Amino acid sequence: MKFRLGIDVGGTNTDGVLLDRNMNVVHSLKTPTTGDVETGIYNTINQLVTNAQADVENIEFAMLGTTQCTNAIVERKNLNKVAIIRIGAPAGTAIKPLAGVPDDLKAILGNYTYMVEGGHEFNGDEISSLNEDKIRLIAEEIKGSVDSIAVTSIFSPVSKSHETQTEEILREVLGDDISVSLSSEVGSMGLLERENATILNASIINVAKKTAEGFEKALNTKGIDAKVFFCQNDGTLMSKDYTLKYPILTVACGPTNSLRGASFLSDNKDAIIVDVGGTTTDIGVLTKGFPRQSSIAVELGGVRTNFRMPDIHSIGLGGGTIIHLEDDDQFKIGPDSVGHRIQEEALVFGGSTLTATDVAVALGKVTLGNPENVNHLNRDLLTAIYQRMTEMVEESIDKIKTSADNMPVALVGGGNVLFPDKLKGAAEVYKPENGGVANAIGSAISQISGEIEKIYAISPENREEILNSAKDLAINETVKAGADSENVEIVDIENVPLAYLPGNATRVKIKAAGDLAI
Amino acid sequence: MRLIGKEEIENIAVGAALLGTGGGGDPFVGKMMALQAVEEHGPVKLLDITEIDDEDVIVPSAMMGAPTVLVEKIPSGNEALEAFRSLEKVLNKEIKATMPIEAGGVNSLLPVALAASTGLPIVDGDGMGRAFPELQMVTFYLNGVSTTPMVLADEKGNSTVLNTVDGKWAEKIARSATMVMGGSVMNAIYPMTGKQVKDASIYRTLTLEEKIGRTIQEAKGNKKNPIEEVLQLLDGMTLFSGKVTDIERRTDGGFVRGTATIEGLDYNKGENGYLEFQNENLLLKTDHDVLCMTPDLICVLDTETALPMTTEGLRYGARATVIGIPADEKWRTEKGIEVAGPRYFGYDYDFIPVETLNERQGE
């Protein structure tokens, strides 16, 4: 039997799952995340393989979803010194690179910012030709002082030629050891946000390298020779090479994996997913099996960026949420939580704090711990609390829906048993088996994707022709990335006309995804 | 006269996004440009309209083109300067101050950047009190001020002078030139005497924008409902609350026109709101009633944060509260309605003020 291994490293737990070729769950478990991450990953792999008695040689693929890169940015840990090159002068000089970036981060990145002549117009014409001599001078100047370089050219989503030319020149002078991040690979329209995302990407290259090597080492130690992939936050995979170049795309892959895992377990491609944790409940929407993306610029570590992120609505309600009782049968739910100390602090486990879990146990919704510990509580009050808890989830479901129609709802995460089998707004409520490790399953079942973003002149006559050729480009990208060409499908099409410009210039973004070519 | 610096600019940006009524572009680029210019050259002198000399030459400064181009092709910072220098040559007079042409979005703050880098004062007023899509849709035009001579300048150093027979021609020719010049240019337009500014402007726009920004920020700090605080400040009213469930966009004569469907939540549960826009929000109706129409202001705010949403930023699932604000009286005149009322934009309605429409609602 052939297997695939999925690992999701979260803040508290490292989840692991072993799937067979038909994507059946062979075994799954949770172990505590360790300080060095690698040990936690090793422990998870070790226990999985041992418990499942799986032959390590039969593990074909190993997928890792990790928060390491996000944490590095937020905590400002182990970040690289970055040279920042913006191409587009004379345009672009009215706002300097790193404008609006917090000072502590600026200090870590170093002060290596450059503006160079070049860049493109919205229609692909050059603003000016690329000043290659200046790139050479910059390369000489930064030699030995920075770890990586972020290159951003104006309108590179339309034409990335100046970015790729710049990379070639930098490589001529600096060799292959230095990493070069190109903005056209990271974000979409919006120079400052895309440049910021590219800078953050460049800053976490070494963290990504360490994480990737740690994963490989953990696999090797166990004698596993699998093809390794890393999870992106759009629910698809990247190769190790690509991850080391564009690690920023792993940010927020946790919630995405959870959504994707829930989709798979409940067999729903269009559904609302409710992931009930210990402290919060995260609600997201799946469209064609992929998470809906947030439409607003996202801040990461205090930096405004525009790379894609899943649209997640979080509420402060989880299994460990504290219920505050007040006078006259009044109560307040959270937002504080006992978190991972639930095993010590919740009443049913012999503790002294009334939690959401206790309420569900007392009302017989779940069997957990010692129900006698909650027998003394007033049932009418408990019923009112439970009803309010349920309403909180129902309200969030309603807020995130895109139409009034009832939609399938899948409840996953460790606390999914807390909530009822019927919810307002839900066509059906699923609580899939193995829902507790939905995120690891999400990482194991991930597909490969490809995306294009270009500006086209679209008229009613050529619309179909243009969209079809753009779709083909997106499919080609996907196959290049490692997908099986037989089953690639278009998963997202977005076209927004550019206002105030005659000629129907329209920004088209198309994404395709498919299963791994085996 | 007072000085405005970084803190004022931050607040003005929020107010500008709100008065932009969905259009006018994301003020972020304008804000960052103004901040950099103020950092380099020091704070800007803000002049009350009553402080201007009747004889002085005042010229509004504005970006023209696609906001989506501006966020990618950030200006060089010299375009507006170049436009002003060229226009001074044409007028053969020294320009004494600049001002915003519209209250919306990016154009509220670009003149601040220009003022900082030239040392010119900026006049506390504008020609719309909101944002509108076309060059002739300004109160200056309603008062008979000529749109031209105007100058358009790009970041490469090209500039072009236009002399046109009226504002509509200026609009047509300038838009084509903008396309050729790369989709986003700065212009110096509607040159006026101080007297004309006093007669034709909307007063104290920048101060109002600053107040809006501060109100939203303070409401959050004091745990008050920011939307209610803003409504009180602007004599506005909540028109519809819900979530965006559909957006239909189409390009029409160089503009993005469209309709957003908002499914009612809370007290609007069970009904749909339909928001019609041409870059700016122009009409809000339900299946039975019209709730607000141009030139009155229709603003879409994020229900939780009260931060304004642009028409380009509207997406499926966005939780929105739509508010209405009465337009300045200058727009509610016969000529104002003719230039920017519902019929100009192709809606088959006679203008009724938002407060009247809402009284009917209440009945």
Short mmCIF file of N, CA and C in Angstrom, two decimals, chain A residues 67-73 77-80 202-213 244 247:
data_model
loop_
_atom_site.label_atom_id
_atom_site.label_comp_id
_atom_site.label_asym_id
_atom_site.label_seq_id
_atom_site.Cartn_x
_atom_site.Cartn_y
_atom_site.Cartn_z
N THR A 67 3.41 27.37 10.46
CA THR A 67 3.25 28.79 10.81
C THR A 67 4.61 29.44 11.09
N GLN A 68 5.69 28.72 10.85
CA GLN A 68 7.02 29.24 11.16
C GLN A 68 7.29 30.61 10.55
N CYS A 69 6.94 30.75 9.27
CA CYS A 69 7.25 32.00 8.57
C CYS A 69 6.42 33.16 9.12
N THR A 70 5.13 32.89 9.39
CA THR A 70 4.28 33.92 9.97
C THR A 70 4.86 34.38 11.31
N ASN A 71 5.19 33.42 12.15
CA ASN A 71 5.71 33.75 13.48
C ASN A 71 6.99 34.57 13.38
N ALA A 72 7.87 34.20 12.44
CA ALA A 72 9.14 34.92 12.29
C ALA A 72 8.88 36.39 12.00
N ILE A 73 7.88 36.67 11.16
CA ILE A 73 7.58 38.06 10.81
C ILE A 73 6.97 38.78 12.00
N LYS A 77 11.84 37.50 14.35
CA LYS A 77 12.90 36.54 14.72
C LYS A 77 13.61 36.01 13.49
N ASN A 78 14.92 36.01 13.53
CA ASN A 78 15.75 35.39 12.50
C ASN A 78 15.49 35.92 11.09
N LEU A 79 15.15 37.21 11.00
CA LEU A 79 14.86 37.77 9.68
C LEU A 79 16.15 38.17 8.96
N ASN A 80 16.08 38.16 7.63
CA ASN A 80 17.26 38.50 6.81
C ASN A 80 17.41 40.01 6.63
N ALA A 202 11.43 38.16 1.16
CA ALA A 202 12.89 38.10 1.16
C ALA A 202 13.43 37.96 2.58
N SER A 203 12.69 38.52 3.54
CA SER A 203 13.19 38.53 4.92
C SER A 203 13.07 37.17 5.61
N ILE A 204 12.24 36.28 5.08
CA ILE A 204 12.03 34.99 5.76
C ILE A 204 12.64 33.81 5.01
N ILE A 205 13.48 34.10 4.03
CA ILE A 205 14.08 33.02 3.24
C ILE A 205 14.84 32.03 4.13
N ASN A 206 15.65 32.55 5.05
CA ASN A 206 16.44 31.65 5.88
C ASN A 206 15.58 30.84 6.85
N VAL A 207 14.51 31.48 7.37
CA VAL A 207 13.59 30.76 8.25
C VAL A 207 12.95 29.59 7.48
N ALA A 208 12.55 29.89 6.26
CA ALA A 208 11.92 28.86 5.43
C ALA A 208 12.90 27.73 5.16
N LYS A 209 14.14 28.12 4.91
CA LYS A 209 15.16 27.13 4.61
C LYS A 209 15.35 26.18 5.80
N LYS A 210 15.40 26.78 6.99
CA LYS A 210 15.60 25.99 8.19
C LYS A 210 14.42 25.05 8.43
N THR A 211 13.21 25.57 8.22
CA THR A 211 12.02 24.75 8.42
C THR A 211 11.99 23.59 7.43
N ALA A 212 12.26 23.91 6.17
CA ALA A 212 12.20 22.88 5.12
C ALA A 212 13.25 21.81 5.37
N GLU A 213 14.44 22.26 5.75
CA GLU A 213 15.50 21.28 6.00
C GLU A 213 15.19 20.45 7.23
N LEU A 244 11.37 27.79 -0.99
CA LEU A 244 12.55 28.54 -0.55
C LEU A 244 12.63 29.88 -1.25
N PRO A 247 8.51 31.83 0.30
CA PRO A 247 7.93 31.31 1.55
C PRO A 247 6.74 32.12 2.07
#
